[in-house]
Coordinates of C-alpha atoms and ligand atoms in Angstrom, one line a residue:
M1357 CA -25.3 -41.6 24.3
S1358 CA -28.8 -42.9 24.1
A1359 CA -31.6 -40.7 25.3
T1360 CA -35.3 -41.2 25.8
A1361 CA -37.6 -38.5 27.1
T1362 CA -38.9 -38.5 30.6
A1363 CA -40.4 -35.8 32.7
D1364 CA -40.0 -37.6 36.0
R1365 CA -36.4 -37.4 37.1
S1366 CA -37.3 -38.7 40.6
Q1367 CA -37.6 -42.2 39.1
D1368 CA -34.0 -42.1 37.9
T1369 CA -31.6 -44.7 39.4
P1370 CA -29.3 -42.7 41.7
R1371 CA -25.7 -42.7 40.6
S1372 CA -22.9 -43.5 43.0
Q1373 CA -21.4 -40.6 44.9
A1374 CA -18.2 -39.1 43.5
D1375 CA -15.4 -38.1 45.8
H1376 CA -15.7 -34.5 44.6
E1377 CA -18.3 -32.6 42.7
V1378 CA -15.6 -30.9 40.6
V1379 CA -11.9 -31.5 40.0
I1380 CA -10.0 -28.5 38.5
V1381 CA -6.6 -29.1 37.0
G1382 CA -4.2 -26.1 37.1
T1383 CA -3.9 -23.1 39.3
G1384 CA -3.2 -20.2 36.9
F1385 CA -5.7 -17.5 36.0
S1386 CA -8.0 -20.3 34.6
G1387 CA -8.1 -22.7 37.5
L1388 CA -8.2 -20.0 40.2
G1389 CA -10.9 -18.1 38.4
A1390 CA -13.0 -21.2 38.0
A1391 CA -12.6 -22.0 41.7
I1392 CA -13.7 -18.5 42.8
K1393 CA -16.8 -18.6 40.6
L1394 CA -17.8 -22.1 41.7
K1395 CA -17.6 -20.9 45.3
E1396 CA -19.7 -17.9 44.4
A1397 CA -22.3 -20.3 42.9
G1398 CA -22.4 -22.2 46.1
I1399 CA -20.4 -25.2 44.9
E1400 CA -17.8 -25.8 47.6
D1401 CA -17.0 -29.5 47.0
F1402 CA -14.1 -29.1 44.6
V1403 CA -10.3 -29.6 44.6
L1404 CA -7.6 -28.0 42.4
F1405 CA -4.7 -30.2 41.4
D1406 CA -1.4 -28.6 40.2
K1407 CA 1.8 -30.4 39.5
A1408 CA 3.8 -27.5 40.9
D1409 CA 4.1 -26.6 44.6
S1410 CA 2.6 -23.2 44.3
V1411 CA -0.2 -21.4 42.4
A1412 CA 0.1 -18.8 39.5
G1413 CA 0.9 -21.0 36.5
T1414 CA 2.6 -18.9 33.8
W1415 CA 3.6 -16.3 36.3
R1416 CA 5.3 -18.9 38.6
E1417 CA 7.2 -20.6 35.8
N1418 CA 8.5 -17.8 33.7
T1419 CA 11.1 -16.1 35.8
Y1420 CA 13.5 -15.0 33.0
P1421 CA 15.0 -11.4 33.2
G1422 CA 12.5 -8.8 31.9
C1423 CA 9.4 -11.1 32.1
A1424 CA 6.3 -9.1 32.1
C1425 CA 2.8 -9.1 30.6
D1426 CA 2.3 -7.5 27.2
V1427 CA -1.3 -6.4 27.7
P1428 CA -1.6 -3.5 30.2
S1429 CA -2.0 -4.9 33.7
H1430 CA -5.2 -3.0 34.4
M1431 CA -6.8 -5.2 31.7
Y1432 CA -4.6 -8.3 32.3
S1433 CA -6.2 -9.2 35.6
F1434 CA -9.6 -10.5 36.9
S1435 CA -12.5 -8.0 36.3
F1436 CA -13.8 -8.9 39.8
E1437 CA -10.4 -8.4 41.5
Q1438 CA -8.9 -5.2 40.1
N1439 CA -5.6 -4.2 41.5
P1440 CA -5.1 -0.4 42.1
N1441 CA -1.4 -1.0 43.0
W1442 CA 0.2 -2.1 39.6
S1443 CA 3.5 -0.3 39.6
E1444 CA 3.9 -0.4 35.8
M1445 CA 1.7 -0.2 32.8
Y1446 CA 2.9 -3.8 32.0
A1447 CA 3.5 -5.4 35.4
P1448 CA 6.6 -7.5 35.9
Q1449 CA 6.3 -11.3 36.5
Q1450 CA 6.7 -11.2 40.3
E1451 CA 3.9 -8.6 40.8
I1452 CA 1.5 -10.7 38.7
R1453 CA 2.5 -13.8 40.7
D1454 CA 1.9 -12.0 44.0
Y1455 CA -1.4 -10.8 42.7
L1456 CA -2.5 -14.4 42.0
E1457 CA -1.2 -15.6 45.4
R1458 CA -3.2 -12.8 47.2
T1459 CA -6.3 -13.6 45.2
T1460 CA -6.0 -17.2 46.2
D1461 CA -6.1 -16.2 49.9
K1462 CA -8.7 -13.5 49.6
Y1463 CA -11.3 -15.8 47.9
G1464 CA -10.6 -18.7 50.2
V1465 CA -9.3 -21.0 47.5
R1466 CA -6.3 -22.3 49.5
P1467 CA -8.0 -25.0 51.4
H1468 CA -9.1 -26.6 48.1
L1469 CA -5.5 -26.8 46.7
R1470 CA -3.8 -30.1 46.2
L1471 CA -0.4 -29.0 45.0
G1472 CA 2.5 -31.2 43.8
V1473 CA 0.0 -33.5 42.0
K1474 CA 0.3 -34.1 38.3
A1475 CA -3.0 -35.1 36.6
V1476 CA -2.1 -38.1 34.5
S1477 CA -5.5 -39.4 33.2
A1478 CA -9.2 -38.9 33.4
T1479 CA -11.7 -41.6 32.3
W1480 CA -15.4 -41.1 31.9
D1481 CA -17.4 -43.8 33.7
E1482 CA -20.7 -43.8 31.7
A1483 CA -22.5 -46.1 34.1
E1484 CA -21.7 -44.0 37.2
G1485 CA -21.8 -40.6 35.5
L1486 CA -18.5 -39.5 36.8
W1487 CA -14.8 -39.0 35.9
R1488 CA -12.2 -41.4 37.3
C1489 CA -9.1 -39.3 37.7
V1490 CA -5.5 -40.4 38.3
G1491 CA -2.7 -38.2 39.5
E1492 CA 0.9 -38.6 40.5
G1493 CA 2.1 -36.9 43.7
K1494 CA 5.2 -37.1 45.9
D1495 CA 3.6 -39.9 47.8
G1496 CA 2.7 -41.9 44.6
R1497 CA -0.4 -42.5 42.7
I1498 CA -3.6 -40.7 43.6
E1499 CA -7.1 -41.8 42.5
T1500 CA -10.2 -39.8 42.8
T1501 CA -13.6 -39.4 41.2
A1502 CA -15.5 -36.3 40.3
R1503 CA -18.7 -35.5 38.5
F1504 CA -17.1 -32.6 36.6
V1505 CA -13.6 -31.9 35.4
I1506 CA -12.4 -28.4 34.5
S1507 CA -9.0 -28.3 32.7
G1508 CA -7.0 -25.1 33.3
I1509 CA -3.7 -26.6 32.2
G1510 CA -2.7 -23.6 30.0
G1511 CA -1.9 -23.4 26.3
L1512 CA 1.5 -21.8 26.7
H1513 CA 2.9 -24.2 29.2
V1514 CA 5.0 -27.0 27.6
P1515 CA 8.3 -25.5 26.3
A1516 CA 8.9 -26.1 22.6
K1517 CA 12.5 -27.0 22.0
P1518 CA 13.9 -27.5 18.5
H1519 CA 15.8 -30.7 17.7
L1520 CA 19.4 -29.5 17.1
Q1521 CA 21.9 -31.9 15.6
G1522 CA 24.8 -32.5 18.1
L1523 CA 23.2 -30.8 21.0
E1524 CA 23.8 -33.7 23.4
G1525 CA 27.6 -33.1 23.0
F1526 CA 27.3 -29.4 23.9
E1527 CA 29.3 -28.8 27.1
G1528 CA 27.8 -25.6 28.4
P1529 CA 24.4 -24.9 30.0
V1530 CA 21.3 -25.1 27.8
F1531 CA 17.9 -23.9 29.0
H1532 CA 14.5 -22.6 27.8
S1533 CA 13.2 -19.2 28.7
A1534 CA 10.4 -20.8 30.7
E1535 CA 13.0 -22.9 32.7
W1536 CA 15.5 -20.1 33.2
D1537 CA 18.6 -21.4 35.1
H1538 CA 19.4 -18.5 37.5
S1539 CA 22.5 -20.4 38.7
V1540 CA 24.2 -19.6 35.4
D1541 CA 26.1 -16.3 35.5
L1542 CA 26.0 -14.9 31.9
T1543 CA 28.5 -12.1 32.6
G1544 CA 31.1 -12.0 29.8
K1545 CA 29.9 -15.3 28.3
K1546 CA 29.2 -16.0 24.7
V1547 CA 25.5 -16.6 24.6
A1548 CA 23.5 -18.1 21.7
V1549 CA 19.8 -17.2 21.8
I1550 CA 17.7 -19.4 19.6
G1551 CA 14.4 -18.0 18.5
T1552 CA 12.6 -14.7 18.5
G1553 CA 9.4 -15.5 20.4
A1554 CA 7.6 -13.1 22.7
S1555 CA 9.8 -14.1 25.7
A1556 CA 13.1 -13.6 23.7
I1557 CA 12.0 -10.0 22.9
Q1558 CA 11.8 -9.4 26.7
F1559 CA 15.0 -11.2 27.9
V1560 CA 17.4 -10.3 25.1
P1561 CA 17.6 -6.6 26.1
E1562 CA 18.1 -7.6 29.7
I1563 CA 21.1 -9.8 29.0
A1564 CA 22.7 -8.0 26.0
G1565 CA 24.6 -5.5 28.2
K1566 CA 26.2 -8.1 30.4
V1567 CA 27.2 -11.0 28.1
G1568 CA 30.5 -10.9 26.2
Q1569 CA 28.8 -11.8 22.9
L1570 CA 25.1 -12.4 22.0
D1571 CA 24.3 -14.3 18.9
L1572 CA 20.5 -14.3 18.1
Y1573 CA 19.6 -17.2 15.8
Q1574 CA 16.5 -16.0 14.0
R1575 CA 14.3 -17.9 11.7
T1576 CA 11.6 -15.2 11.3
A1577 CA 12.0 -11.5 12.1
P1578 CA 9.0 -10.5 14.2
W1579 CA 7.1 -7.3 14.0
V1580 CA 8.1 -5.2 17.0
L1581 CA 6.1 -2.1 17.7
P1582 CA 6.9 0.7 20.1
K1583 CA 5.6 0.0 23.6
A1584 CA 3.5 2.6 25.5
D1585 CA 5.1 1.6 28.7
R1586 CA 5.2 3.8 31.8
H1587 CA 5.6 3.8 35.5
I1588 CA 2.4 4.2 37.4
S1589 CA 3.1 6.9 40.1
R1590 CA 2.1 6.6 43.7
A1591 CA -0.3 9.4 43.3
E1592 CA -2.1 7.6 40.4
R1593 CA -2.2 4.4 42.4
R1594 CA -3.7 6.4 45.4
L1595 CA -6.4 7.7 43.1
Y1596 CA -7.4 4.2 42.0
R1597 CA -7.5 3.0 45.6
R1598 CA -9.6 6.0 46.6
F1599 CA -11.9 6.0 43.5
P1600 CA -12.2 2.4 42.2
A1601 CA -14.7 3.6 39.6
L1602 CA -11.9 5.6 38.0
Q1603 CA -9.8 2.4 37.6
R1604 CA -12.8 0.5 36.2
A1605 CA -13.2 3.3 33.6
Y1606 CA -9.5 3.2 32.8
R1607 CA -9.7 -0.6 32.3
R1608 CA -12.7 -0.2 30.0
G1609 CA -10.8 2.4 28.0
I1610 CA -7.9 0.0 27.6
Y1611 CA -10.2 -2.8 26.6
L1612 CA -12.0 -0.7 23.9
F1613 CA -8.7 0.6 22.6
L1614 CA -7.2 -2.8 22.2
E1615 CA -10.5 -4.2 20.9
L1616 CA -11.7 -1.7 18.4
F1617 CA -8.3 -0.4 17.2
V1618 CA -5.8 -3.2 17.3
Y1619 CA -8.3 -5.8 16.2
R1620 CA -9.0 -3.9 13.0
V1621 CA -5.2 -3.8 12.4
I1622 CA -5.3 -7.6 12.3
T1623 CA -8.4 -8.0 10.1
G1624 CA -8.3 -4.8 8.0
R1625 CA -5.5 -4.3 5.6
R1626 CA -5.2 -0.5 5.6
L1627 CA -4.7 0.0 9.3
G1628 CA -2.3 -2.9 9.3
K1629 CA -0.1 -1.0 6.8
L1630 CA -0.1 2.0 9.1
F1631 CA 1.2 -0.2 12.0
E1632 CA 3.8 -1.8 9.7
K1633 CA 5.1 1.7 9.2
A1634 CA 5.3 2.2 12.9
G1635 CA 7.2 -1.1 13.3
L1636 CA 9.7 -0.2 10.6
K1637 CA 10.2 3.3 12.2
N1638 CA 10.9 1.5 15.5
L1639 CA 13.5 -0.6 13.7
E1640 CA 15.1 2.4 12.0
R1641 CA 15.3 4.2 15.3
G1642 CA 16.7 1.3 17.2
V1643 CA 19.2 -0.3 14.7
K1644 CA 21.7 1.8 12.8
N1645 CA 23.7 -1.1 11.4
P1646 CA 22.2 -1.5 7.8
E1647 CA 23.0 -5.3 7.6
K1648 CA 21.3 -6.0 10.9
R1649 CA 18.4 -3.8 10.0
R1650 CA 18.0 -5.8 6.8
K1651 CA 17.9 -9.1 8.7
L1652 CA 15.5 -7.7 11.3
T1653 CA 13.0 -6.5 8.7
P1654 CA 9.9 -8.7 8.8
D1655 CA 8.9 -10.3 5.5
Y1656 CA 5.3 -11.2 6.3
E1657 CA 2.1 -9.2 6.9
L1658 CA 1.8 -7.7 10.4
G1659 CA -0.6 -9.6 12.7
C1660 CA -0.1 -13.0 11.1
K1661 CA 2.1 -14.0 14.0
R1662 CA 2.0 -12.4 17.5
I1663 CA 2.6 -8.7 17.4
L1664 CA 5.4 -7.8 19.8
M1665 CA 6.1 -4.6 21.6
S1666 CA 9.4 -3.2 22.9
N1667 CA 11.4 0.0 22.9
I1668 CA 14.6 -1.8 23.9
Y1669 CA 14.8 -4.9 21.8
Y1670 CA 16.3 -3.3 18.7
P1671 CA 18.9 -1.1 20.5
A1672 CA 20.0 -4.3 22.3
L1673 CA 20.7 -6.0 19.0
D1674 CA 22.4 -2.9 17.6
R1675 CA 25.3 -3.3 20.1
P1676 CA 28.6 -4.3 18.6
S1677 CA 28.6 -7.3 20.9
S1678 CA 25.3 -8.5 19.4
D1679 CA 24.8 -10.3 16.1
V1680 CA 21.7 -11.6 14.3
V1681 CA 22.2 -14.9 12.5
T1682 CA 19.7 -15.9 9.9
D1683 CA 21.4 -18.9 8.4
P1684 CA 19.8 -22.1 9.7
I1685 CA 21.7 -24.1 12.4
A1686 CA 23.4 -27.1 10.9
E1687 CA 25.1 -28.5 14.0
V1688 CA 26.0 -27.9 17.6
G1689 CA 29.6 -28.6 18.7
A1690 CA 31.0 -29.0 22.2
R1691 CA 31.4 -25.2 22.5
S1692 CA 30.1 -23.8 19.2
I1693 CA 27.2 -23.6 16.7
T1694 CA 27.8 -24.1 13.0
T1695 CA 25.2 -22.7 10.5
A1696 CA 24.3 -24.1 7.1
D1697 CA 26.7 -21.6 5.3
G1698 CA 29.6 -23.3 7.1
T1699 CA 30.3 -20.5 9.7
T1700 CA 31.1 -21.7 13.2
R1701 CA 30.5 -19.4 16.2
D1702 CA 31.7 -20.0 19.7
A1703 CA 29.0 -20.5 22.4
D1704 CA 29.2 -21.0 26.2
V1705 CA 25.5 -21.0 26.8
I1706 CA 22.4 -21.8 24.7
I1707 CA 19.1 -20.2 25.6
Y1708 CA 15.9 -21.2 23.8
G1709 CA 13.4 -18.4 23.1
T1710 CA 11.3 -20.7 21.0
G1711 CA 8.0 -20.5 22.7
F1712 CA 5.6 -23.3 23.6
N1713 CA 4.0 -26.4 22.2
T1714 CA 0.5 -25.1 21.9
Q1715 CA -1.0 -28.5 20.9
A1716 CA 0.2 -30.3 24.1
M1717 CA -3.3 -29.7 25.5
A1718 CA -4.5 -32.7 23.5
S1719 CA -2.1 -35.1 25.0
S1720 CA -0.6 -33.9 28.3
V1721 CA -3.4 -35.6 30.3
E1722 CA -4.8 -38.8 28.9
I1723 CA -8.5 -38.2 28.6
T1724 CA -10.9 -41.0 27.7
G1725 CA -14.5 -40.0 26.9
Q1726 CA -17.6 -42.0 25.9
D1727 CA -17.1 -45.4 24.2
G1728 CA -13.5 -45.4 25.4
R1729 CA -12.5 -42.7 22.9
L1730 CA -9.1 -41.0 23.7
L1731 CA -9.3 -37.2 23.3
A1732 CA -5.9 -37.2 21.5
N1733 CA -7.2 -39.6 18.9
H1734 CA -10.5 -37.8 18.7
W1735 CA -8.8 -34.5 18.0
H1736 CA -6.4 -36.2 15.6
D1737 CA -9.5 -37.2 13.5
T1738 CA -11.6 -34.1 13.9
G1739 CA -8.9 -31.5 14.3
I1740 CA -8.5 -29.6 17.6
Q1741 CA -11.9 -28.1 18.2
A1742 CA -14.5 -27.6 20.9
H1743 CA -18.0 -26.2 21.3
R1744 CA -17.7 -22.5 22.3
G1745 CA -14.0 -23.2 22.9
T1746 CA -15.0 -25.1 26.1
M1747 CA -16.8 -28.4 25.7
I1748 CA -16.4 -31.4 23.4
S1749 CA -19.1 -33.7 22.0
G1750 CA -18.6 -37.2 23.4
F1751 CA -16.7 -36.0 26.5
P1752 CA -19.5 -35.3 29.1
N1753 CA -19.0 -32.9 32.1
L1754 CA -15.5 -31.9 30.8
F1755 CA -14.6 -28.3 30.3
F1756 CA -11.5 -26.7 28.8
L1757 CA -10.5 -23.2 29.9
L1758 CA -8.5 -21.4 27.2
G1759 CA -9.5 -24.3 24.9
P1760 CA -9.4 -24.3 21.1
N1761 CA -9.9 -20.9 19.4
T1762 CA -10.0 -18.9 22.6
G1763 CA -6.5 -17.4 22.4
L1764 CA -6.0 -13.7 21.5
G1765 CA -3.3 -11.8 19.7
H1766 CA -4.6 -8.4 20.7
N1767 CA -6.2 -8.3 24.2
S1768 CA -6.2 -10.0 27.6
V1769 CA -7.0 -13.8 27.6
V1770 CA -8.2 -13.3 31.2
F1771 CA -11.3 -11.8 29.6
M1772 CA -11.8 -14.9 27.6
V1773 CA -11.3 -17.2 30.6
E1774 CA -13.9 -15.2 32.6
C1775 CA -16.4 -15.6 29.7
Q1776 CA -15.7 -19.4 29.6
I1777 CA -16.0 -19.7 33.4
R1778 CA -19.5 -18.1 33.3
L1779 CA -20.6 -20.7 30.7
V1780 CA -19.0 -23.6 32.7
V1781 CA -20.7 -22.6 36.0
Q1782 CA -24.0 -22.4 34.2
A1783 CA -23.5 -25.8 32.6
I1784 CA -22.6 -27.3 36.0
T1785 CA -25.4 -25.7 37.8
E1786 CA -27.9 -26.8 35.3
A1787 CA -26.6 -30.4 35.1
R1788 CA -26.8 -30.6 38.9
C1789 CA -30.4 -29.5 38.8
R1790 CA -31.2 -32.1 36.2
E1791 CA -29.1 -34.7 37.9
A1792 CA -27.7 -35.2 34.4
S1793 CA -24.4 -35.1 32.6
V1794 CA -23.9 -32.5 29.9
T1795 CA -22.2 -32.8 26.5
P1796 CA -22.6 -30.6 23.4
T1797 CA -24.4 -32.2 20.5
R1798 CA -22.2 -33.0 17.6
Q1799 CA -24.5 -30.9 15.4
A1800 CA -24.1 -27.8 17.7
Q1801 CA -20.4 -28.2 17.9
D1802 CA -20.0 -28.6 14.1
S1803 CA -22.1 -25.7 13.3
Y1804 CA -20.3 -23.5 15.8
N1805 CA -16.9 -24.5 14.4
S1806 CA -17.9 -24.1 10.7
K1807 CA -19.2 -20.6 11.5
M1808 CA -15.9 -19.8 13.3
Q1809 CA -13.7 -21.0 10.5
A1810 CA -15.8 -19.0 8.0
D1811 CA -15.4 -15.9 10.2
L1812 CA -11.6 -16.5 10.0
G1813 CA -12.0 -16.2 6.2
D1814 CA -9.9 -13.4 5.0
A1815 CA -8.2 -12.5 8.4
V1816 CA -4.5 -12.0 8.3
W1817 CA -3.7 -15.5 9.7
S1818 CA -5.5 -17.1 6.7
R1819 CA -3.5 -15.2 4.1
G1820 CA -0.7 -17.7 3.7
C1821 CA 1.8 -17.1 6.4
K1822 CA 2.9 -19.9 8.8
S1823 CA 2.4 -19.4 12.6
W1824 CA 1.9 -21.3 15.8
Y1825 CA -1.8 -20.3 15.6
L1826 CA -2.3 -22.9 12.8
D1827 CA -2.3 -26.7 12.8
A1828 CA -0.6 -28.9 10.3
Q1829 CA -3.6 -28.5 7.9
G1830 CA -3.3 -24.7 8.1
R1831 CA -6.5 -24.4 10.3
N1832 CA -6.4 -21.7 12.9
I1833 CA -7.0 -23.7 16.1
T1834 CA -5.7 -21.1 18.5
L1835 CA -7.2 -17.7 18.1
W1836 CA -10.7 -16.3 18.5
P1837 CA -11.4 -14.8 15.1
R1838 CA -13.6 -11.8 16.0
E1839 CA -13.9 -9.0 18.5
T1840 CA -14.0 -10.4 22.0
F1841 CA -17.4 -9.0 22.8
H1842 CA -18.8 -11.6 20.4
F1843 CA -17.2 -14.3 22.5
Y1844 CA -18.8 -12.7 25.6
E1845 CA -22.2 -12.8 23.8
S1846 CA -21.5 -16.4 22.7
T1847 CA -20.9 -17.7 26.2
R1848 CA -23.1 -15.4 28.3
R1849 CA -26.1 -17.6 28.6
I1850 CA -26.1 -21.4 28.0
D1851 CA -28.6 -22.6 25.4
P1852 CA -29.8 -26.0 26.7
A1853 CA -30.9 -27.1 23.2
E1854 CA -27.2 -27.2 22.2
Y1855 CA -26.5 -30.0 24.7
E1856 CA -27.4 -33.5 25.5
W1857 CA -28.5 -33.9 29.1
A1858 CA -28.3 -37.6 30.1
T1859 CA -29.5 -38.9 33.4
A1860 CA -28.6 -42.3 35.0
E1861 CA -31.2 -44.0 32.8
G1862 CA -29.9 -42.3 29.7
A1863 CA -32.9 -40.0 29.7
A1864 CA -33.1 -36.6 28.3
P1865 CA -35.5 -34.0 29.7
T1866 CA -38.3 -32.6 27.5
A1867 CA -38.7 -29.1 26.2
D1868 CA -40.9 -28.3 29.2
D1869 CA -38.1 -29.5 31.5
H1870 CA -35.6 -27.2 29.7
R1871 CA -37.8 -24.2 30.5
E1872 CA -38.4 -25.3 34.1
L1873 CA -34.8 -26.0 34.7
L1874 CA -33.4 -22.9 33.2
E1875 CA -35.6 -21.0 35.7
V1876 CA -34.1 -23.0 38.5
A1877 CA -30.5 -22.3 37.2
Ligands
FAD1482 C1 5.9 -15.1 29.4 C2 4.4 -15.1 29.1 C3 3.7 -13.9 29.1 C4 2.4 -13.8 28.8 N1 1.8 -12.6 28.7 C5 0.5 -12.5 28.4 C6 -0.2 -11.2 28.4 O1 0.4 -10.2 28.6 N2 -1.5 -11.2 28.0 C7 -2.2 -12.4 27.8 O2 -3.4 -12.3 27.5 N3 -1.6 -13.6 27.9 C8 -0.3 -13.7 28.2 N4 0.3 -14.9 28.3 C9 -0.5 -16.1 28.1 C10 -0.7 -16.7 29.5 O3 -0.3 -18.1 29.4 C11 -2.2 -16.6 29.9 O4 -2.4 -15.2 29.9 C12 -2.5 -17.1 31.2 O5 -1.5 -17.0 32.2 C13 -2.9 -18.6 31.1 O6 -3.4 -19.0 32.4 P1 -3.9 -20.5 32.6 O7 -4.3 -20.6 34.0 O8 -4.9 -20.9 31.6 O9 -2.6 -21.4 32.3 P2 -1.2 -21.4 33.1 O10 -0.9 -20.1 33.7 O11 -0.2 -21.9 32.1 O12 -1.4 -22.4 34.2 C14 -1.6 -23.8 34.0 C15 -1.3 -24.6 35.3 O13 -1.6 -25.9 35.1 C16 -0.7 -26.7 35.7 N5 -0.7 -28.0 35.0 C17 -0.4 -28.2 33.6 N6 -0.5 -29.5 33.4 C18 -0.8 -30.2 34.5 C19 -1.1 -31.5 34.9 N7 -1.1 -32.5 34.0 N8 -1.4 -31.8 36.2 C20 -1.4 -30.8 37.1 N9 -1.2 -29.5 36.8 C21 -0.9 -29.2 35.5 C22 0.6 -26.0 35.5 O14 1.6 -26.3 36.5 C23 0.2 -24.5 35.7 O15 0.2 -24.1 37.0 C24 1.7 -15.0 28.5 C25 2.3 -16.2 28.5 C26 3.7 -16.3 28.8 C27 4.4 -17.6 28.8

């Protein structure tokens, strides 16, 4: 983008009016949080598109038995909307969904919703300084324009399904944990569960007691630590309602515990070993069968993949009607699965617990930035990366919530989303003051990402084990590499010098402008 200095923005050629100031895609924690904070900043001209017919994202879609958060609910919620009524330390799916529905109403977001609309593409119109967005709804194609686009499409959203030879000939039901088919009665059935992701750890114990036979096809044995779960009594909930400061203090305690303690487990080797001992003790307690215990013993360093927590997963697999299969699947038959060692096991139902395609963010909406550059191609060349996990050089006025390297293995991502939203609202406010578009400079983005990859240095993910946190080149593109208060610091206050601010004439404000406009913002 060309930029020549000018101090007099009143001489700029006015750009044409967009239909909306902001389009938000997605209505999970990210989209709803962004909407609430835009309203708070006095920006009311925005719409939220979601391909589904209701809000809540992850917590609308995942309805499998036993679905719950795995970060304590008092932390896994908005800081500005704490809920004194969580019934469990780790709230079940429906409670989190209800919480997000209530929050939508309480903060007046509902009139802005455009549900049942899938965002298909967004193209930057350089001359007009706006995004041309295309969606598909029940009534056909929808076209709209917006000055700013905020993507809250979620990183764990598109189910990952392995390609299994012969699957098309399987005669029974097949579904993914995120698309649970509640019409299938599993009672007495022979059920093949494929994969041991975080969702499988939750639904396996729920179904193990009712199915006739459960075969768990496992590629990697996860680390499963004991879960400090508990019911939150009515009296305790009353206390939080009466004394909100108490709940805030409790939340802070959980945050610090997860942050300072568990994080060190991931980066430091000694504490990690202590936790590995706890995981092995959990396994010993839960599984008496020595052969199963052997198969369920992880063979990689704790923390390299997501650390899971459950007190009921191992006992569920120790049942005589449960088996753990570690030979790779060779072929699926009409009512069976054959593994590479030649063993064939009967199966009435196949359930995938194989997690999500975390790289779908790059391609699920076709995004075209400056000079007609497709984001998917751009990221193919540069690797998936963004400035402060949120903005991408060459893609003005576009913001990704839970973008590259903002995921966490140890604390609530809602914290990260809130940090990003703070940065996004500042960027939008300032760009509006300048009547300019905003994009990070290539230099700022490169230097941010080099530093981050250096910070990842010796952390457990970089010590040779394969996980969905890494791309094909072995770069961690998913996780924030340090304590989250560093991300808070990194996003707290926008530094205008890290961005290009381009007006209709392609003009960038001077240093004096920067100072003046920061004061306005
Ligand atoms: C089972 C499960 C449990 C989890 N537990 C935890 C936990 O305990 N702690 C934690 O920190 N994280 C957890 N996570 C991660 C979780 O995804 C995030 O915490 C959070 O819910 C992400 O919110 P989001 O709004 O960014 O994305 P989502 O909740 O995934 O919402 C994305 C929304 O975008 C919509 N969308 C996507 N593409 C389009 C499109 N093209 N057009 C229109 N709409 C679109 C979707 O329909 C969806 O509503 C869990 C994830 C899963 C799957």
